[in-house]
Coordinates of C-alpha atoms in Angstrom, one line a residue:
X1 CA -121.0 3.6 86.2
X2 CA -120.7 5.9 83.2
X3 CA -123.4 6.7 80.7
X4 CA -121.9 6.3 77.3
X5 CA -123.8 8.9 75.4
X6 CA -122.9 11.6 77.8
X7 CA -119.3 10.6 78.4
X8 CA -118.4 9.8 74.8
X9 CA -120.0 12.6 72.9
X10 CA -116.6 14.0 71.8
X11 CA -115.6 10.7 70.1
X12 CA -116.5 9.9 66.5
X13 CA -117.5 6.5 65.3
X14 CA -116.6 4.4 62.3
X15 CA -118.8 4.0 59.3
X16 CA -118.1 2.3 56.0
X17 CA -119.1 3.4 52.6
X18 CA -121.6 1.5 50.5
X19 CA -122.7 1.6 47.0
X20 CA -126.5 1.2 47.4
X21 CA -129.4 0.6 45.1
X22 CA -132.9 -0.6 45.8
X23 CA -136.4 -1.6 44.7
X24 CA -139.9 -0.4 45.6
X25 CA -141.5 -1.7 48.7
X26 CA -141.4 -5.4 48.2
X27 CA -140.5 -8.6 50.1
X28 CA -138.4 -11.2 48.2
X29 CA -137.7 -13.0 45.0
X30 CA -135.0 -13.2 42.3
X31 CA -133.6 -10.5 40.1
X32 CA -132.6 -12.6 37.1
X33 CA -135.3 -11.1 34.9
X34 CA -137.7 -14.0 35.2
X35 CA -139.1 -13.9 38.7
X36 CA -140.5 -11.0 40.5
X37 CA -138.8 -9.6 43.5
X38 CA -141.7 -10.3 45.8
X39 CA -145.4 -10.6 46.2
X40 CA -146.0 -6.9 46.0
X41 CA -143.7 -5.8 43.2
X42 CA -141.4 -7.0 40.4
X43 CA -138.4 -6.1 38.2
X44 CA -140.2 -7.1 35.1
X45 CA -141.7 -3.6 34.4
X46 CA -145.0 -4.2 36.1
X47 CA -146.5 -1.4 38.2
X48 CA -145.9 -1.7 41.9
X49 CA -148.1 1.2 42.8
X50 CA -151.8 1.5 43.1
X51 CA -154.0 3.4 40.6
X52 CA -153.6 6.6 42.6
X53 CA -149.8 6.4 42.3
X54 CA -149.3 5.8 46.0
X55 CA -148.1 2.8 47.9
X56 CA -150.4 0.0 48.7
X57 CA -151.0 -0.6 52.4
X58 CA -149.1 -3.9 52.2
X59 CA -146.1 -2.1 50.8
X60 CA -145.7 0.5 53.5
X61 CA -143.6 -1.8 55.6
X62 CA -141.3 -3.2 52.9
X63 CA -138.4 -2.1 50.9
X64 CA -135.8 -3.6 48.5
X65 CA -132.3 -2.4 48.5
X66 CA -129.7 -3.2 45.8
X67 CA -126.0 -2.9 46.5
X68 CA -123.1 -3.1 44.1
X69 CA -121.1 -5.7 46.1
X70 CA -122.2 -8.9 47.8
X71 CA -120.7 -9.4 51.3
X72 CA -118.6 -12.5 51.8
X73 CA -120.1 -13.3 55.2
X74 CA -122.6 -12.1 57.8
X75 CA -120.3 -13.1 60.6
X76 CA -119.2 -10.1 62.6
X77 CA -116.1 -12.0 64.0
X78 CA -115.0 -12.3 60.4
X79 CA -115.6 -8.6 59.5
X80 CA -119.3 -8.3 58.7
X81 CA -120.5 -4.9 59.8
X82 CA -116.9 -3.8 60.4
X83 CA -116.9 0.0 60.5
X84 CA -120.7 0.3 61.0
X85 CA -123.4 -1.3 63.0
X86 CA -124.5 -4.7 61.7
X87 CA -128.3 -4.9 61.6
X88 CA -128.7 -8.6 62.5
X89 CA -126.6 -8.5 65.6
X90 CA -126.5 -6.1 68.6
X91 CA -123.3 -4.4 69.7
X92 CA -122.1 -3.3 73.1
X93 CA -122.3 0.3 72.0
X94 CA -123.5 1.8 68.7
X95 CA -123.1 4.9 66.7
X96 CA -125.5 7.8 66.6
X97 CA -126.2 10.0 63.5
X98 CA -123.9 12.7 64.9
X99 CA -121.1 10.0 65.2
X100 CA -121.0 9.7 68.9
X101 CA -121.6 6.6 70.9
X102 CA -124.6 5.4 72.9
X103 CA -125.4 2.2 74.8
X104 CA -126.8 -0.8 72.9
X105 CA -126.4 -4.1 74.7
X106 CA -124.4 -2.3 77.4
X107 CA -126.0 -0.2 80.1
X108 CA -122.7 1.3 81.1
X109 CA -119.1 0.6 81.8
X110 CA -116.2 1.2 84.2
X111 CA -112.6 1.9 83.0
X112 CA -109.6 1.3 85.3
X113 CA -107.3 4.3 85.9
X114 CA -104.5 2.6 83.9
X115 CA -106.8 2.2 80.8
X116 CA -106.4 -1.5 80.7
X117 CA -109.6 -3.0 82.2
X118 CA -113.1 -2.3 80.8
X119 CA -116.0 -3.7 82.8
X120 CA -119.3 -3.6 80.9
X121 CA -122.7 -4.3 82.3
X122 CA -125.2 -5.5 79.7
X123 CA -129.0 -5.4 79.7
X124 CA -130.9 -8.5 80.8
X125 CA -133.8 -8.3 78.4
X126 CA -132.0 -9.1 75.1
X127 CA -132.7 -12.4 73.3
X128 CA -131.3 -14.0 70.2
X129 CA -133.9 -14.8 67.4
X130 CA -133.9 -18.4 68.4
X131 CA -135.3 -17.4 71.8
X132 CA -132.1 -17.9 73.9
X133 CA -131.1 -15.1 76.2
X134 CA -128.0 -12.9 75.4
X135 CA -125.5 -13.1 78.2
X136 CA -122.1 -11.7 79.0
X137 CA -120.7 -15.2 78.0
X138 CA -121.8 -14.5 74.4
X139 CA -120.0 -11.1 74.5
X140 CA -116.8 -12.7 75.7
X141 CA -117.1 -15.5 73.2
X142 CA -117.6 -13.1 70.4
X143 CA -114.6 -11.0 71.2
X144 CA -112.3 -14.0 71.7
X145 CA -113.5 -15.5 68.5
X146 CA -112.9 -12.2 66.6
X147 CA -109.4 -11.9 68.0
X148 CA -108.6 -15.5 67.0
X149 CA -109.9 -14.9 63.5
X150 CA -107.3 -12.2 62.8
X151 CA -109.6 -10.7 60.2
X152 CA -110.6 -7.1 59.6
X153 CA -111.5 -6.7 63.3
X154 CA -108.2 -5.9 65.0
X155 CA -108.2 -7.1 68.6
X156 CA -104.5 -7.9 68.8
X157 CA -104.3 -5.6 71.8
X158 CA -107.0 -7.5 73.8
X159 CA -105.6 -9.8 76.4
X160 CA -108.9 -11.5 77.4
X161 CA -112.6 -11.1 77.6
X162 CA -114.2 -12.9 80.6
X163 CA -117.8 -13.1 81.7
X164 CA -118.0 -12.6 85.5
X165 CA -121.8 -13.4 85.5
X166 CA -124.7 -13.2 83.1
X167 CA -124.6 -9.4 82.8
X168 CA -121.0 -8.5 83.5
X169 CA -118.0 -8.9 81.1
X170 CA -114.5 -7.8 81.9
X171 CA -112.2 -7.0 79.0
X172 CA -108.5 -6.7 79.6
X173 CA -106.1 -4.9 77.2
X174 CA -102.4 -5.3 76.9
X175 CA -102.0 -1.5 76.6
X176 CA -104.4 1.5 76.7
X177 CA -106.1 1.7 73.3
X178 CA -108.0 4.9 72.5
X179 CA -109.9 3.3 69.5
X180 CA -111.3 0.4 71.5
X181 CA -114.9 1.8 71.6
X182 CA -114.8 2.2 67.8
X183 CA -114.0 -1.4 67.5
X184 CA -116.7 -2.5 69.9
X185 CA -119.3 -0.5 68.0
X186 CA -118.9 -2.6 64.9
X187 CA -118.5 -6.1 66.4
X188 CA -122.0 -7.7 66.5
X189 CA -122.5 -10.2 69.3
X190 CA -122.9 -13.8 68.1
X191 CA -124.5 -16.7 70.1
X192 CA -122.0 -19.1 71.6
X193 CA -124.5 -21.9 71.6
X194 CA -125.4 -21.5 67.9
X195 CA -122.1 -20.5 66.4
X196 CA -120.5 -22.8 63.8
X197 CA -118.8 -22.9 60.4
X198 CA -122.1 -22.0 58.6
X199 CA -122.9 -19.0 60.8
X200 CA -121.8 -16.5 58.3
X201 CA -124.4 -17.7 55.8
X202 CA -127.1 -18.4 58.4
X203 CA -126.6 -15.8 61.2
X204 CA -128.6 -15.6 64.5
X205 CA -128.5 -12.3 66.3
X206 CA -130.3 -10.0 68.7
X207 CA -130.4 -6.9 66.5
X208 CA -133.4 -5.0 65.0
X209 CA -133.5 -7.4 62.0
X210 CA -133.3 -11.1 61.6
X211 CA -131.9 -13.1 58.7
X212 CA -134.3 -15.0 56.5
X213 CA -132.6 -16.2 53.3
X214 CA -129.4 -15.7 51.2
X215 CA -129.3 -16.6 47.5
X216 CA -125.7 -16.1 46.5
X217 CA -125.1 -13.5 43.7
X218 CA -128.8 -12.6 43.9
X219 CA -130.2 -11.3 47.2
X220 CA -130.4 -11.4 51.0
X221 CA -133.7 -11.1 52.8
X222 CA -134.2 -9.7 56.3
X223 CA -137.3 -9.2 58.4
X224 CA -137.9 -7.2 61.5
X225 CA -137.0 -9.0 64.8
X226 CA -140.3 -9.0 66.7
X227 CA -138.4 -9.7 70.0
X228 CA -136.0 -6.8 69.6
X229 CA -135.6 -4.9 72.8
X230 CA -135.5 -1.5 71.0
X231 CA -138.1 0.3 69.0
X232 CA -139.8 -1.7 66.4
X233 CA -138.7 -0.8 62.8
X234 CA -141.3 0.8 60.5
X235 CA -139.7 -1.1 57.6
X236 CA -140.4 -4.8 58.4
X237 CA -139.4 -6.6 55.2
X238 CA -136.1 -5.9 53.5
X239 CA -134.6 -7.5 50.4
X240 CA -131.1 -6.6 49.4
X241 CA -130.3 -7.3 45.8
X242 CA -126.9 -7.1 44.1
X243 CA -126.7 -4.9 41.1
X244 CA -124.0 -3.0 39.3
X245 CA -124.4 0.8 39.4
X246 CA -125.5 0.9 35.8
X247 CA -128.1 -1.8 36.4
X248 CA -129.4 0.0 39.5
X249 CA -129.8 3.3 37.6
X250 CA -131.7 1.4 34.9
X251 CA -134.0 0.0 37.6
X252 CA -134.6 3.5 38.9
X253 CA -135.4 4.7 35.5
X254 CA -137.9 1.8 35.2
X255 CA -139.5 2.8 38.5
X256 CA -138.6 -0.6 40.0
X257 CA -136.4 0.5 42.9
X258 CA -136.8 2.6 46.1
X259 CA -133.2 3.5 46.9
X260 CA -130.2 3.2 44.5
X261 CA -126.7 4.1 45.3
X262 CA -125.2 5.6 42.2
X263 CA -122.0 7.5 41.4
X264 CA -121.1 11.1 40.9
X265 CA -120.8 10.4 37.1
X266 CA -124.4 9.1 37.0
X267 CA -126.0 11.1 39.7
X268 CA -127.2 14.0 37.6
X269 CA -129.9 12.0 35.8
X270 CA -133.3 13.4 36.8
X271 CA -135.9 10.7 37.4
X272 CA -139.5 11.6 38.1
X273 CA -140.7 10.2 41.4
X274 CA -137.1 10.1 42.9
X275 CA -134.8 12.6 44.5
X276 CA -131.0 12.4 45.0
X277 CA -129.5 12.5 48.4
X278 CA -125.8 13.4 48.4
X279 CA -124.7 11.7 51.6
X280 CA -121.5 13.2 53.1
X281 CA -118.7 10.8 53.4
X282 CA -115.1 10.4 54.4
X283 CA -114.6 8.4 51.3
X284 CA -111.5 9.8 49.6
X285 CA -109.5 9.2 46.4
X286 CA -105.9 9.9 45.8
X287 CA -102.5 8.7 44.6
X288 CA -100.3 6.4 46.7
X289 CA -96.8 7.2 45.6
X290 CA -93.9 4.8 46.5
X291 CA -91.4 6.6 48.6
X292 CA -88.5 4.1 48.1
X293 CA -86.2 3.8 45.0
X294 CA -86.2 0.7 42.9
X295 CA -83.2 -1.3 44.3
X296 CA -84.4 -4.7 43.0
X297 CA -86.1 -5.7 46.2
X298 CA -89.4 -7.6 46.5
X299 CA -92.0 -8.2 49.1
X300 CA -92.5 -11.6 50.7
X301 CA -94.7 -12.6 47.8
X302 CA -92.3 -11.4 45.1
X303 CA -93.9 -8.1 44.3
X304 CA -91.3 -5.5 43.2
X305 CA -90.6 -2.6 45.6
X306 CA -89.7 1.0 44.7
X307 CA -90.1 3.6 42.0
X308 CA -87.2 5.8 40.8
X309 CA -89.5 8.7 40.0
X310 CA -91.9 8.9 42.9
X311 CA -89.2 8.3 45.4
X312 CA -88.2 11.9 45.0
X313 CA -90.0 14.2 47.5
X314 CA -90.0 17.1 45.1
X315 CA -91.9 15.0 42.6
X316 CA -94.5 14.0 45.1
X317 CA -95.0 17.5 46.5
X318 CA -95.1 19.0 43.0
X319 CA -97.9 16.7 42.1
X320 CA -99.7 17.6 45.3
X321 CA -99.5 21.4 44.6
X322 CA -100.2 21.2 40.9
X323 CA -103.6 19.4 41.1
X324 CA -106.7 21.6 41.1
X325 CA -108.9 19.6 43.4
X326 CA -111.9 21.9 43.3
X327 CA -112.0 21.7 39.5
X328 CA -112.0 17.9 39.6
X329 CA -114.8 17.9 42.2
X330 CA -116.9 20.3 40.1
X331 CA -116.3 18.7 36.7
X332 CA -115.5 15.0 37.2
X333 CA -117.7 14.5 40.3
X334 CA -120.5 16.9 39.0
X335 CA -120.2 18.8 42.3
X336 CA -120.8 15.6 44.3
X337 CA -117.6 15.9 46.3
X338 CA -115.0 18.2 47.9
X339 CA -111.2 18.6 47.7
X340 CA -109.3 16.2 49.9
X341 CA -106.2 17.0 51.9
X342 CA -105.9 14.0 54.2
X343 CA -107.4 10.7 55.1
X344 CA -109.6 12.4 57.8
X345 CA -110.7 15.8 56.5
X346 CA -113.2 17.4 58.9
X347 CA -112.7 14.9 61.8
X348 CA -111.8 16.1 65.3
X349 CA -108.4 14.5 64.9
X350 CA -107.7 16.2 61.6
X351 CA -105.0 18.9 61.5
X352 CA -106.3 21.8 59.5
X353 CA -102.8 22.8 58.6
X354 CA -102.6 19.9 56.1
X355 CA -104.6 22.0 53.6
X356 CA -102.7 23.4 50.7
X357 CA -103.6 25.7 47.9
X358 CA -103.2 24.8 44.2
X359 CA -100.0 26.5 43.1
X360 CA -98.7 25.4 39.7
X361 CA -95.8 27.9 39.7
X362 CA -94.7 26.6 43.1
X363 CA -94.9 23.1 41.8
X364 CA -92.7 24.0 38.8
X365 CA -90.2 25.7 41.1
X366 CA -89.9 22.7 43.3
X367 CA -89.0 20.6 40.3
X368 CA -86.6 23.2 38.9
X369 CA -84.8 23.7 42.2
X370 CA -84.2 19.9 42.4
X371 CA -82.8 19.8 38.9
X372 CA -85.8 18.6 36.9
X373 CA -85.8 20.3 33.4
X374 CA -87.2 19.6 30.0
X375 CA -84.0 19.3 28.0
X376 CA -85.4 17.7 24.8
X377 CA -88.5 19.8 24.4
X378 CA -91.0 17.0 24.7
X379 CA -92.9 18.7 27.6
X380 CA -91.7 16.2 30.2
X381 CA -89.0 17.2 32.7
X382 CA -86.1 14.9 33.4
X383 CA -83.2 14.6 35.7
X384 CA -79.9 12.7 35.1
X385 CA -81.6 11.1 32.1
X386 CA -84.7 10.0 34.0
X387 CA -88.0 11.2 32.7
X388 CA -90.7 12.3 35.2
X389 CA -93.2 9.8 34.1
X390 CA -94.8 6.8 35.7
X391 CA -98.0 4.7 35.6
X392 CA -100.9 5.0 38.0
X393 CA -103.3 2.0 38.1
X394 CA -106.9 1.7 39.3
X395 CA -109.4 -1.1 39.6
X396 CA -110.9 -1.8 36.1
X397 CA -114.5 -0.9 35.9
X398 CA -114.4 1.9 38.5
X399 CA -115.5 4.8 36.4
X400 CA -115.0 7.4 39.1
X401 CA -111.4 6.4 39.9
X402 CA -110.6 6.4 36.2
X403 CA -112.1 9.8 35.6
X404 CA -110.4 11.3 38.7
X405 CA -107.1 9.8 37.7
X406 CA -107.3 11.0 34.1
X407 CA -108.3 14.5 35.1
X408 CA -105.3 14.8 37.5
X409 CA -103.0 13.3 34.9
X410 CA -104.1 16.0 32.4
X411 CA -103.4 18.7 34.9
X412 CA -99.9 17.3 35.7
X413 CA -98.8 17.7 32.1
X414 CA -98.7 21.5 32.8
X415 CA -95.7 20.9 35.1
X416 CA -94.0 18.4 32.9
X417 CA -95.0 15.2 34.7
X418 CA -96.6 12.4 32.6
X419 CA -98.9 9.9 34.4
X420 CA -100.3 7.0 32.4
X421 CA -103.6 5.9 34.0
X422 CA -104.4 2.2 33.5
X423 CA -107.1 -0.1 34.8
X424 CA -106.1 -3.5 36.3
X425 CA -107.7 -6.2 38.3
X426 CA -107.2 -6.1 42.1
X427 CA -105.0 -9.2 41.9
X428 CA -102.8 -7.4 39.4
X429 CA -102.8 -4.2 41.5
X430 CA -101.6 -6.1 44.5
X431 CA -98.5 -7.2 42.5
X432 CA -97.5 -3.7 41.4
X433 CA -98.8 -1.4 44.2
X434 CA -95.4 -1.4 46.0
X435 CA -93.6 0.0 42.9
X436 CA -96.3 2.0 41.0
X437 CA -98.8 4.6 41.9
X438 CA -102.4 3.5 42.7
X439 CA -105.6 5.5 42.6
X440 CA -106.6 4.3 46.0
X441 CA -109.6 5.0 48.2
X442 CA -109.8 5.1 51.9
X443 CA -111.9 6.9 54.5
X444 CA -113.2 6.1 57.9
X445 CA -114.9 8.0 60.7
X446 CA -112.4 6.5 63.1
X447 CA -108.8 7.5 63.8
X448 CA -107.5 4.0 63.6
X449 CA -107.2 4.4 59.8
X450 CA -104.5 7.0 60.3
X451 CA -102.6 4.5 62.4
X452 CA -102.8 1.7 59.9
X453 CA -102.0 3.9 56.9
X454 CA -98.7 5.2 58.2
X455 CA -97.2 3.0 60.9
X456 CA -93.7 1.7 59.9
X457 CA -94.6 -1.8 61.0
X458 CA -97.3 -2.0 58.3
X459 CA -95.1 -0.8 55.4
X460 CA -94.8 -3.1 52.4
X461 CA -97.0 -5.8 53.9
X462 CA -99.3 -7.7 51.5
X463 CA -102.3 -5.5 52.2
X464 CA -103.4 -2.1 51.0
X465 CA -102.6 0.1 54.0
X466 CA -99.0 1.2 53.3
X467 CA -97.8 0.0 49.9
X468 CA -95.9 3.2 49.4
X469 CA -93.4 2.0 52.1
X470 CA -93.6 5.1 54.3
X471 CA -91.6 4.7 57.5
X472 CA -90.8 7.4 60.1
X473 CA -89.8 7.1 63.8
X474 CA -91.2 10.5 64.4
X475 CA -94.6 9.5 63.0
X476 CA -94.6 6.2 64.8
X477 CA -94.0 8.1 68.1
X478 CA -97.1 10.2 67.5
X479 CA -99.2 7.3 66.4
X480 CA -98.3 5.2 69.3
X481 CA -98.9 8.0 71.7
X482 CA -102.4 8.6 70.2
X483 CA -103.3 4.9 70.5
X484 CA -102.2 4.9 74.2
X485 CA -103.9 8.1 75.1
X486 CA -106.4 8.1 78.0
X487 CA -108.3 11.2 76.9
X488 CA -109.8 12.3 73.6
X489 CA -107.9 15.6 73.7
X490 CA -104.5 13.8 74.2
X491 CA -105.3 11.3 71.4
X492 CA -106.4 14.0 68.9
X493 CA -103.3 16.1 69.6
X494 CA -101.1 13.2 68.6
X495 CA -103.1 12.2 65.6
X496 CA -102.8 15.8 64.4
X497 CA -99.0 15.9 65.0
X498 CA -98.6 12.7 63.0
X499 CA -100.0 14.6 60.0
X500 CA -98.0 17.8 60.6
X501 CA -96.1 18.9 63.6
X502 CA -94.8 22.1 62.0
X503 CA -91.7 20.4 60.6
X504 CA -92.6 17.0 59.3
X505 CA -95.4 14.5 59.0
X506 CA -97.6 12.5 56.6
X507 CA -99.2 15.7 55.1
X508 CA -98.6 16.7 51.5
X509 CA -96.5 19.6 52.7
X510 CA -94.5 17.0 54.7
X511 CA -93.3 13.6 53.4
X512 CA -96.3 13.3 51.1
X513 CA -96.6 9.5 50.6
X514 CA -100.1 10.2 49.5
X515 CA -101.5 12.8 47.2
X516 CA -105.1 13.3 48.2
X517 CA -107.4 14.5 45.6
X518 CA -111.2 14.4 46.4
X519 CA -113.7 13.3 49.0
X520 CA -116.8 11.7 47.4
X521 CA -120.4 12.3 48.3
X522 CA -122.4 9.1 48.2
X523 CA -125.0 9.8 45.5
X524 CA -128.2 7.9 46.4
X525 CA -131.5 7.9 44.5
X526 CA -134.4 7.7 46.9
X527 CA -138.0 7.2 45.9
X528 CA -140.2 10.1 46.9
X529 CA -142.2 9.3 50.0
X530 CA -139.4 7.2 51.6
X531 CA -137.3 8.6 54.4
X532 CA -133.9 6.9 54.9
X533 CA -133.4 8.7 58.2
X534 CA -130.5 10.9 59.3
X535 CA -127.6 9.2 57.7
X536 CA -124.3 9.1 59.6
X537 CA -121.2 10.0 57.7
X538 CA -120.2 7.1 55.4
X539 CA -116.8 5.7 55.2
X540 CA -115.0 3.9 52.3
X541 CA -115.9 0.4 51.5
X542 CA -118.5 -1.9 49.9
X543 CA -120.5 -3.1 52.9
X544 CA -123.9 -2.0 54.1
X545 CA -123.5 1.4 55.8
X546 CA -126.6 2.9 54.2
X547 CA -128.8 0.5 56.1
X548 CA -127.1 0.6 59.5
X549 CA -130.0 3.0 60.5
X550 CA -132.6 0.9 58.7
X551 CA -134.8 0.8 61.8
X552 CA -135.2 4.6 61.3
X553 CA -136.5 4.3 57.7
X554 CA -140.1 4.8 57.0
X555 CA -142.6 5.4 54.2
X556 CA -144.1 8.9 54.8
X557 CA -146.6 8.8 51.9

């Protein structure tokens, strides 16, 4: 029997990004401006602190957290908690702050030599919040349900999950899968006896917190699970309210929130009684650039495919070399970010050779060598009558993407490429992303993202992973070898070769289907006196990664 923490220390775990905001230590209530958040505080401007300026005793076990996006469900089989640990449910294994794995429900596992059969032993003292014991049957039921759902939890490679007895579950895969533990660490276990259509809005779990109430478009309330088998959380009462980033900052300025996820464009505001924590993330921003020409083809849903400008490799690479990433990080992100060169900068499976230096002269030479010249003196190069200009779209209302895109577009004018940056709805973006550039965001502390972003099988499907249409048998070979690897070292070598093997790859010096620009820090306002624990690296998304370590939070003053 293997101990997960010792065995899996080299592996990194997945963690999704979250835009987080929050209120001073309170319990529950509405945020519509008429009702207070809870019995110990409000959003109406009233003082939630005692006369000495410190927290009342009743408030030292409560917190209110506001996030920018409301989840669609709290059902792990449908994707709740995907990429991080859900707080309502337990998982077989969980992530640590240093992004390794440790046991949660599992006490250990055995893996067959062929990498196909995983036998987990689970603890016998875990109970759901309705009092029923957690058994291996619940684990098997959860995994089979998640596979059937075909949602964001990818278990297509799982053949079966079978409970051998109350504490033993045997999981059989169709092929060795190196990312399997990453998946297990984000799939919360649901109760077979209490699972139904309404589970996502009324979840029962065995995690550190239990669900209390959900008021759609307003708030979700959690409280500590008194029967949790782990350490009792210091923060017992939690209210998650849904606010835009601007509204959250306004709540900080009014002294009404404890923790507020903000943005790089808003994070320089100094607020007495708060400090800013810039949480490191794998949350990146960059251009997706269609690699196919426009031949009049469409996707299954009728979206046009191909772009006659970005299909040229020299255009894509010239863009990559002309952008000054550090300048954008320093100015647009106010220093809350770093240059990005891939989807996995800094991870063990990242190939450091993907980094490139800003070189405007080289970018101009790439274009000139390929026949792009400015013949009419308007500052934009052209070739065979085709101007080097195209549109790049971003989701309307996303000020960071807009600012990053406009800054990059301004720099690209220096090499004679005109990019028009325009905000659209996500529905509109889905109809143009196969034929136009998109200021896209990804980032995960799991190598499976590399697989989904670049596999040929996923090109031009109606999702966001590979709208640029990148396909390569060489890359597919590396990706498949990485997925099938039985050791971390073997997997990482193949993930790295997929990016750049010295001759080709997905890197910007290679086929360049992406031009990566910046990695964001997650700018978070925190009320002085509240510790939010050691945050694991955040990934991209709009879930609840900030609170995945909520049981480590505590008021210190």
